[in-house]
XYZ file of N, CA, C and O in Angstrom:
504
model
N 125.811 166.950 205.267
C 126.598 167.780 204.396
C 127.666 166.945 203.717
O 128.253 165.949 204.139
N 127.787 167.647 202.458
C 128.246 166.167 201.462
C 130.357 166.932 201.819
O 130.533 168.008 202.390
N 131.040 166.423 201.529
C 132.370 166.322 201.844
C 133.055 166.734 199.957
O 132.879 165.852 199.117
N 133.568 167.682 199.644
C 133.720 167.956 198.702
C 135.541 167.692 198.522
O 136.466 168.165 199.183
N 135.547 166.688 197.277
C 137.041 166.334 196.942
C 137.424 167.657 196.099
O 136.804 168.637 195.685
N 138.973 167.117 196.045
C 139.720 167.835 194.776
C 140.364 169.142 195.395
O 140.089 169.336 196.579
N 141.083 169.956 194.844
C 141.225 171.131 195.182
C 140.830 172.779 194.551
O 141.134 172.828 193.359
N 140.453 173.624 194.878
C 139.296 174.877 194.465
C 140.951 175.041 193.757
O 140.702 175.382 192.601
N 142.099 174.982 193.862
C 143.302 175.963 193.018
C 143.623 175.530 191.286
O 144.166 176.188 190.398
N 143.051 174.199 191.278
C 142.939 173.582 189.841
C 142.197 173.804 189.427
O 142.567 173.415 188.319
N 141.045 174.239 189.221
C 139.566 174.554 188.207
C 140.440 175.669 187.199
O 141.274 176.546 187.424
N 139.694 175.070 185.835
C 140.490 175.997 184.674
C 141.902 175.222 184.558
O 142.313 175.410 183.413
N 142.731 174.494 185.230
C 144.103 174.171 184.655
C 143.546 173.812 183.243
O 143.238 174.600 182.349
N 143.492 172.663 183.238
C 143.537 171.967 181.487
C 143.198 173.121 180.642
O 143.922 173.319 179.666
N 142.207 173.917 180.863
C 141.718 174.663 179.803
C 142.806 175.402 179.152
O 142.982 175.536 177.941
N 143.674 175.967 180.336
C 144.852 176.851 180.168
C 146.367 176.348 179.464
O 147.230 176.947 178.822
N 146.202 174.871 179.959
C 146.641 173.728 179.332
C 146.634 173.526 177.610
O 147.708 173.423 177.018
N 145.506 173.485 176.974
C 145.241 173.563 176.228
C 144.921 175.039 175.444
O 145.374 175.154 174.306
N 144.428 175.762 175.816
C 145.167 177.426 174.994
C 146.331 177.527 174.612
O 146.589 178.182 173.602
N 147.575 176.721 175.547
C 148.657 176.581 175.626
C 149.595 176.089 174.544
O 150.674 176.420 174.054
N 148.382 174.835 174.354
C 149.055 173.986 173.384
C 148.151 173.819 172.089
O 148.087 172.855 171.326
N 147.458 175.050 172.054
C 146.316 175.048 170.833
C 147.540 175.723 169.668
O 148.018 174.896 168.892
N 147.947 176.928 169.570
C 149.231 177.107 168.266
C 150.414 176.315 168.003
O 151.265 176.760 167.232
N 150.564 175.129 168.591
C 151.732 174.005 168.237
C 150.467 173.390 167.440
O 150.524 173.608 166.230
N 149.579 172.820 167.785
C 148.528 172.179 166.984
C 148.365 172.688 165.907
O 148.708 172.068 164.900
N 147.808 173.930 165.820
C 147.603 174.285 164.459
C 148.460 174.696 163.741
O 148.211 174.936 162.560
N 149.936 174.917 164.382
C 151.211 175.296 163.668
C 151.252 173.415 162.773
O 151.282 173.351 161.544
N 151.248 172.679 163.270
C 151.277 170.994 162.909
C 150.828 171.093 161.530
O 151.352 171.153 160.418
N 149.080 171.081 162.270
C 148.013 170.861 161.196
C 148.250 171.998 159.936
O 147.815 171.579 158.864
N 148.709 173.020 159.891
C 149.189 174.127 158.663
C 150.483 173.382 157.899
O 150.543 173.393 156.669
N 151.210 172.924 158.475
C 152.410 172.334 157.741
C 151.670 170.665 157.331
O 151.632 170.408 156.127
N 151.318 169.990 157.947
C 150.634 168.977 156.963
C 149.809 169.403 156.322
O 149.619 168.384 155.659
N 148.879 170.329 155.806
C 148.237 170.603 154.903
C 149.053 171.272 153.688
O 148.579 171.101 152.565
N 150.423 172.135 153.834
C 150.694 172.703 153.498
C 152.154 171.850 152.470
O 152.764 172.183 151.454
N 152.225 170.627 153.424
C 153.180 169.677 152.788
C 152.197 168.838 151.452
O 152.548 168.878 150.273
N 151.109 168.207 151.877
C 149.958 167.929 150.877
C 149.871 168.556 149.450
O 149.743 167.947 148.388
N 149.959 169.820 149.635
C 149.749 170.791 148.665
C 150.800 171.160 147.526
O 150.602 171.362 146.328
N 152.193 171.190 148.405
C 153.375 170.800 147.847
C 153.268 169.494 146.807
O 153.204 169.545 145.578
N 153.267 168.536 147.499
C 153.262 166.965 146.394
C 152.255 166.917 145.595
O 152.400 166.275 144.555
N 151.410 167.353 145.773
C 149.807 167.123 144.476
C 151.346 168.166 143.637
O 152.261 167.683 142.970
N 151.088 169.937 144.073
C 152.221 170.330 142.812
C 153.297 169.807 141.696
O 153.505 170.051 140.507
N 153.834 169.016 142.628
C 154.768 168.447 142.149
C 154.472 167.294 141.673
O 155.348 166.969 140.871
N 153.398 166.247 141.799
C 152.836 164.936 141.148
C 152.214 165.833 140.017
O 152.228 165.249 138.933
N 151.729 166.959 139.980
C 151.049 167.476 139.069
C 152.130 168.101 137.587
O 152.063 168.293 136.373
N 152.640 168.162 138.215
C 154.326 169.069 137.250
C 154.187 167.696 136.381
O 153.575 167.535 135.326
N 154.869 166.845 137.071
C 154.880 165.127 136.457
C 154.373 165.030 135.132
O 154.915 164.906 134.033
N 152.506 165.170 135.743
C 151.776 164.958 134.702
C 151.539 165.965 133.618
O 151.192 165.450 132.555
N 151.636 167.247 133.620
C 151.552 168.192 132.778
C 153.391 168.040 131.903
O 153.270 167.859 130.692
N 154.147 168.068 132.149
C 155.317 167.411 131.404
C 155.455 166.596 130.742
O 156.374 166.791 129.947
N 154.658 165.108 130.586
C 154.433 164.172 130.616
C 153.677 164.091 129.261
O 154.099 163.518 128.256
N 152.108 164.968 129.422
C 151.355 165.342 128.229
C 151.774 165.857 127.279
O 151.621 165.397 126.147
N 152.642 167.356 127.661
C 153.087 168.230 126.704
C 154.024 167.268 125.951
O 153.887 167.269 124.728
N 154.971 166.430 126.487
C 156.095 166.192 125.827
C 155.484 165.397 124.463
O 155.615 165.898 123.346
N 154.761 164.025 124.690
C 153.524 163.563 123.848
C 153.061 164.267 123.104
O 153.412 163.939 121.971
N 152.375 165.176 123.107
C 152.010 166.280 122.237
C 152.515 166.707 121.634
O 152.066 166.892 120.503
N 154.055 167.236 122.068
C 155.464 167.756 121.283
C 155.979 167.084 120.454
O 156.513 167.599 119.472
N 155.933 165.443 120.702
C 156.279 164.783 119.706
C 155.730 164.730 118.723
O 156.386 164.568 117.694
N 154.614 164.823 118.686
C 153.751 164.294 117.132
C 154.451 165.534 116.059
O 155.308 166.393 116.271
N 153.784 165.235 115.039
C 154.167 165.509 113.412
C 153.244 166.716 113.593
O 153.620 167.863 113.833
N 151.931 166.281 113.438
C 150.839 167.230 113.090
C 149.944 167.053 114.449
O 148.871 166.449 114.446
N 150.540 167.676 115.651
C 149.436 167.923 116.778
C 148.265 168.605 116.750
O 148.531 169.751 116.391
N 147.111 168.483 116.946
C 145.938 169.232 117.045
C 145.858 170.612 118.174
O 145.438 171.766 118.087
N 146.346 169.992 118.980
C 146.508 171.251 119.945
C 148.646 171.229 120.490
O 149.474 170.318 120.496
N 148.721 172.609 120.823
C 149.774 172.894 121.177
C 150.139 172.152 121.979
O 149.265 171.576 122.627
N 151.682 171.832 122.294
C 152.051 171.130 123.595
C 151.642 171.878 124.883
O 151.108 171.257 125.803
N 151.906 173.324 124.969
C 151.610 173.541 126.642
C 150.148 173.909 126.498
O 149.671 174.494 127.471
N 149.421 173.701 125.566
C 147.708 173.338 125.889
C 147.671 172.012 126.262
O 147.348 171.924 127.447
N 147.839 171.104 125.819
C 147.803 169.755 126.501
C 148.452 169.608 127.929
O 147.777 169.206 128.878
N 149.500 169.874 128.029
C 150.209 169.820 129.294
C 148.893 170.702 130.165
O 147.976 170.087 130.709
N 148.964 171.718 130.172
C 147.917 172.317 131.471
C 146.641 171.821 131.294
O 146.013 171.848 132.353
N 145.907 171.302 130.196
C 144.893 170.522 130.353
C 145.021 169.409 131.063
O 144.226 169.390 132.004
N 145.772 168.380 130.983
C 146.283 167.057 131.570
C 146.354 167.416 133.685
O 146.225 166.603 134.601
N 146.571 168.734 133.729
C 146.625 169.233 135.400
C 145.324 169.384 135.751
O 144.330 169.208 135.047
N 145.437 169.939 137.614
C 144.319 170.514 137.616
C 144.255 171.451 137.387
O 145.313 171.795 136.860
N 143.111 172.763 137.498
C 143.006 173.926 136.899
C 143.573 175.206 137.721
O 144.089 176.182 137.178
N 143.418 175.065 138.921
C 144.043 175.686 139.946
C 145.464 175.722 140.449
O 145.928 176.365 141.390
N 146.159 174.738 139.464
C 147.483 174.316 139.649
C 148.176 175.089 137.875
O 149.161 175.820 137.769
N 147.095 174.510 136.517
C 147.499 174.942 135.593
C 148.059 175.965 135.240
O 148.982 176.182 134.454
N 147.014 177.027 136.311
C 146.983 178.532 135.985
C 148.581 179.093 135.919
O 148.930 179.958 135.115
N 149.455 178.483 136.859
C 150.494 178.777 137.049
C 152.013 178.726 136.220
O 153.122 179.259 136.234
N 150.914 177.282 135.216
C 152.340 176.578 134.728
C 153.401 177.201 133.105
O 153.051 177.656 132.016
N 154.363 176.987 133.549
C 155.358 177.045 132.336
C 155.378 175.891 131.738
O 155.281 174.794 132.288
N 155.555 176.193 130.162
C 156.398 174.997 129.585
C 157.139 175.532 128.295
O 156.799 176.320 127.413
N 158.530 174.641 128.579
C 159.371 175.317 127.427
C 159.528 173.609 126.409
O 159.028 172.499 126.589
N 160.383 174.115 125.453
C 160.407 173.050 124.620
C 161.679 172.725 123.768
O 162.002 173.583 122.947
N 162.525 171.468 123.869
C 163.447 171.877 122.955
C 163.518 170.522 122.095
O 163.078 169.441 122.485
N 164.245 170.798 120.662
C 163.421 169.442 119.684
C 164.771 169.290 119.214
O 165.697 170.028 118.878
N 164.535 168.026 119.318
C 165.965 167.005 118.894
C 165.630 166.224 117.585
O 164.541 166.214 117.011
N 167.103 165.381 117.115
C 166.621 164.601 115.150
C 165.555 163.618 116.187
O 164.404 163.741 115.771
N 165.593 163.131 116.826
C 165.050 161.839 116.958
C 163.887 161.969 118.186
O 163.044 161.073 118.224
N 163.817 163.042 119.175
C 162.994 163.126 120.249
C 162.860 164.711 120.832
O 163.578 165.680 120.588
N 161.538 164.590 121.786
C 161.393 166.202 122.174
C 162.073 166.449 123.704
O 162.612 165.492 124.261
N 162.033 167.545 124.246
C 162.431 167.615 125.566
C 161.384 168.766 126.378
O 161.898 169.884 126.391
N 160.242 168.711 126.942
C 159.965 169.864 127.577
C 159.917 170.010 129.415
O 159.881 169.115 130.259
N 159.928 171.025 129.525
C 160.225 171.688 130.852
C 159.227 171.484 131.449
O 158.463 171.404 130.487
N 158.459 171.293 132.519
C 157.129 171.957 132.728
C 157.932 172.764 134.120
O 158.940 172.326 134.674
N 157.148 174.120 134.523
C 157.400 174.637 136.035
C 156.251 175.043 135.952
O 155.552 175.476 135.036
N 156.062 174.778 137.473
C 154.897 175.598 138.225
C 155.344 175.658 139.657
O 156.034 174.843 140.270
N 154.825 176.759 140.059
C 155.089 177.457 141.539
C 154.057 177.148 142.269
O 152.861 177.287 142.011
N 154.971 176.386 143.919
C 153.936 175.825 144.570
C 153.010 176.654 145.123
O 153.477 177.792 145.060
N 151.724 176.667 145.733
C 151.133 177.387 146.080
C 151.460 177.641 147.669
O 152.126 176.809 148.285
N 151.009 178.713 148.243
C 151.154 178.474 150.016
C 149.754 178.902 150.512
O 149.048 179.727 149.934
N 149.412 178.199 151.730
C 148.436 178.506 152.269
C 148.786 179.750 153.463
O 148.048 180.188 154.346
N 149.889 180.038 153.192
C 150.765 181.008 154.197
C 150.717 182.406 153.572
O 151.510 182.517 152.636
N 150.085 183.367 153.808
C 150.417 184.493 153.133
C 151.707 185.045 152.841
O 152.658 184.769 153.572
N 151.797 185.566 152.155
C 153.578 186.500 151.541
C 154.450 185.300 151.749
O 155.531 185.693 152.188
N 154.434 184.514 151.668
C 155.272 183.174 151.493
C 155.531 182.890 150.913
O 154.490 182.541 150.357
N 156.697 182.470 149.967
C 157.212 182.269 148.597
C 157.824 180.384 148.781
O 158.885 180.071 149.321
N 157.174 179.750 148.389
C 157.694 178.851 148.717
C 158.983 177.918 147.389
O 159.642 176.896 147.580
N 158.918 178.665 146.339
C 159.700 178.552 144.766
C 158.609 177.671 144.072
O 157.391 177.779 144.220
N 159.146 176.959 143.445
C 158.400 176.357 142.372
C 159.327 174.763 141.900
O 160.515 174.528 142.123
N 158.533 174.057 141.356
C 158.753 172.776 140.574
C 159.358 172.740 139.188
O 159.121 173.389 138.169
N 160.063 171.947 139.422
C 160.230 171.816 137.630
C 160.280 170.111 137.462
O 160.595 169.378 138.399
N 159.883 169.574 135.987
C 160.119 168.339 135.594
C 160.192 168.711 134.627
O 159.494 169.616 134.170
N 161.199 168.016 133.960
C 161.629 167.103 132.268
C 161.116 166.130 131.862
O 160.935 165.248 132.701
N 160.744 165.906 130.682
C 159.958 164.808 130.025
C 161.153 164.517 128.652
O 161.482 165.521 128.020
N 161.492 163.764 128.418
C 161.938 163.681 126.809
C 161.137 161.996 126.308
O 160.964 160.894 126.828
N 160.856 162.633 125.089
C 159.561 161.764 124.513
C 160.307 161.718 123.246
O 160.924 162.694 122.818
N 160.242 160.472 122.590
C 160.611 160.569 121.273
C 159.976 161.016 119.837
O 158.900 161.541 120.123
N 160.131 161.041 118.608
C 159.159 162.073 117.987
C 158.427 160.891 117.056
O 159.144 160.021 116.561
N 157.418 160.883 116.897
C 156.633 159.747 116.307
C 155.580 160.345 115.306
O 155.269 161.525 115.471
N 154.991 159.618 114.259
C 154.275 159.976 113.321
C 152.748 159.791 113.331
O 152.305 158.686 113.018
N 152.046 160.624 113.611
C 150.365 160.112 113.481
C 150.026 159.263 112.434
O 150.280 159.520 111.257
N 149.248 157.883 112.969
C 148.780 157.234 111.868
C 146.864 157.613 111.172
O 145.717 157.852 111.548
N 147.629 157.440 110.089
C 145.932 158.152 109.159
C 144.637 156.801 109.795
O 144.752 155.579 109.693
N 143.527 157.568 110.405
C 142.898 156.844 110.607
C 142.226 155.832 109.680
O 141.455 154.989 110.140
């Protein structure tokens, strides 16, 4: 007859262990995903500000500034965005905002803003 180690009162610890410590984990893993999501927003503001203002500058633009600006984003980010515009003798200034998204329901987390000022330049005739 074989001699059995260990003790019968531990079977199941770890498991319980780990149930334990399974919502700190995914509380973690929700806020790094949720921080991720934040900075693309806000690298994204960047670039949609960035376009529009370019756009704002020209003489004779083909498309509007906040069509360029939300084209220049992604599309799931665009949907959201503002852009205002204000025009100076010598250069443009636009706003872009967009509101970050949350992966958190009823969560308001505010929104982004960036400034661009671009100076105003003349299309050359091809």
């Amino acid at each position: 007859m074989g001699v059995r180690t260990g003790r019968r009162g531990d079977r199941g610890q770890t498991v319980v262990e780990f149930i334990g410590m399974l919502p700190v984990l995914i509380l973690v893993g929700l806020a790094l995903v949720q921080f991720g999501i934040a900075a693309y927003a806000i690298q994204q503001t960047g670039t949609g500000a960035r376009a529009a203002a370019r756009t704002a500058g020209l003489d004779e633009p083909e498309i509007g500034y906040a069509e360029a600006g939300k084209a220049a984003m992604s599309g799931w980010i665009a949907d959201g965005a503002a852009f205002t515009e204000r025009a100076g003798p010598d250069g443009v200034t636009v706003t872009a905002r967009v509101p970050i998204p949350s992966i958190i329901p009823f969560v308001d987390l505010g929104a982004t803003s960036k400034t661009v000022t671009m100076p105003r330049t003349k299309e050359s005739a091809p």
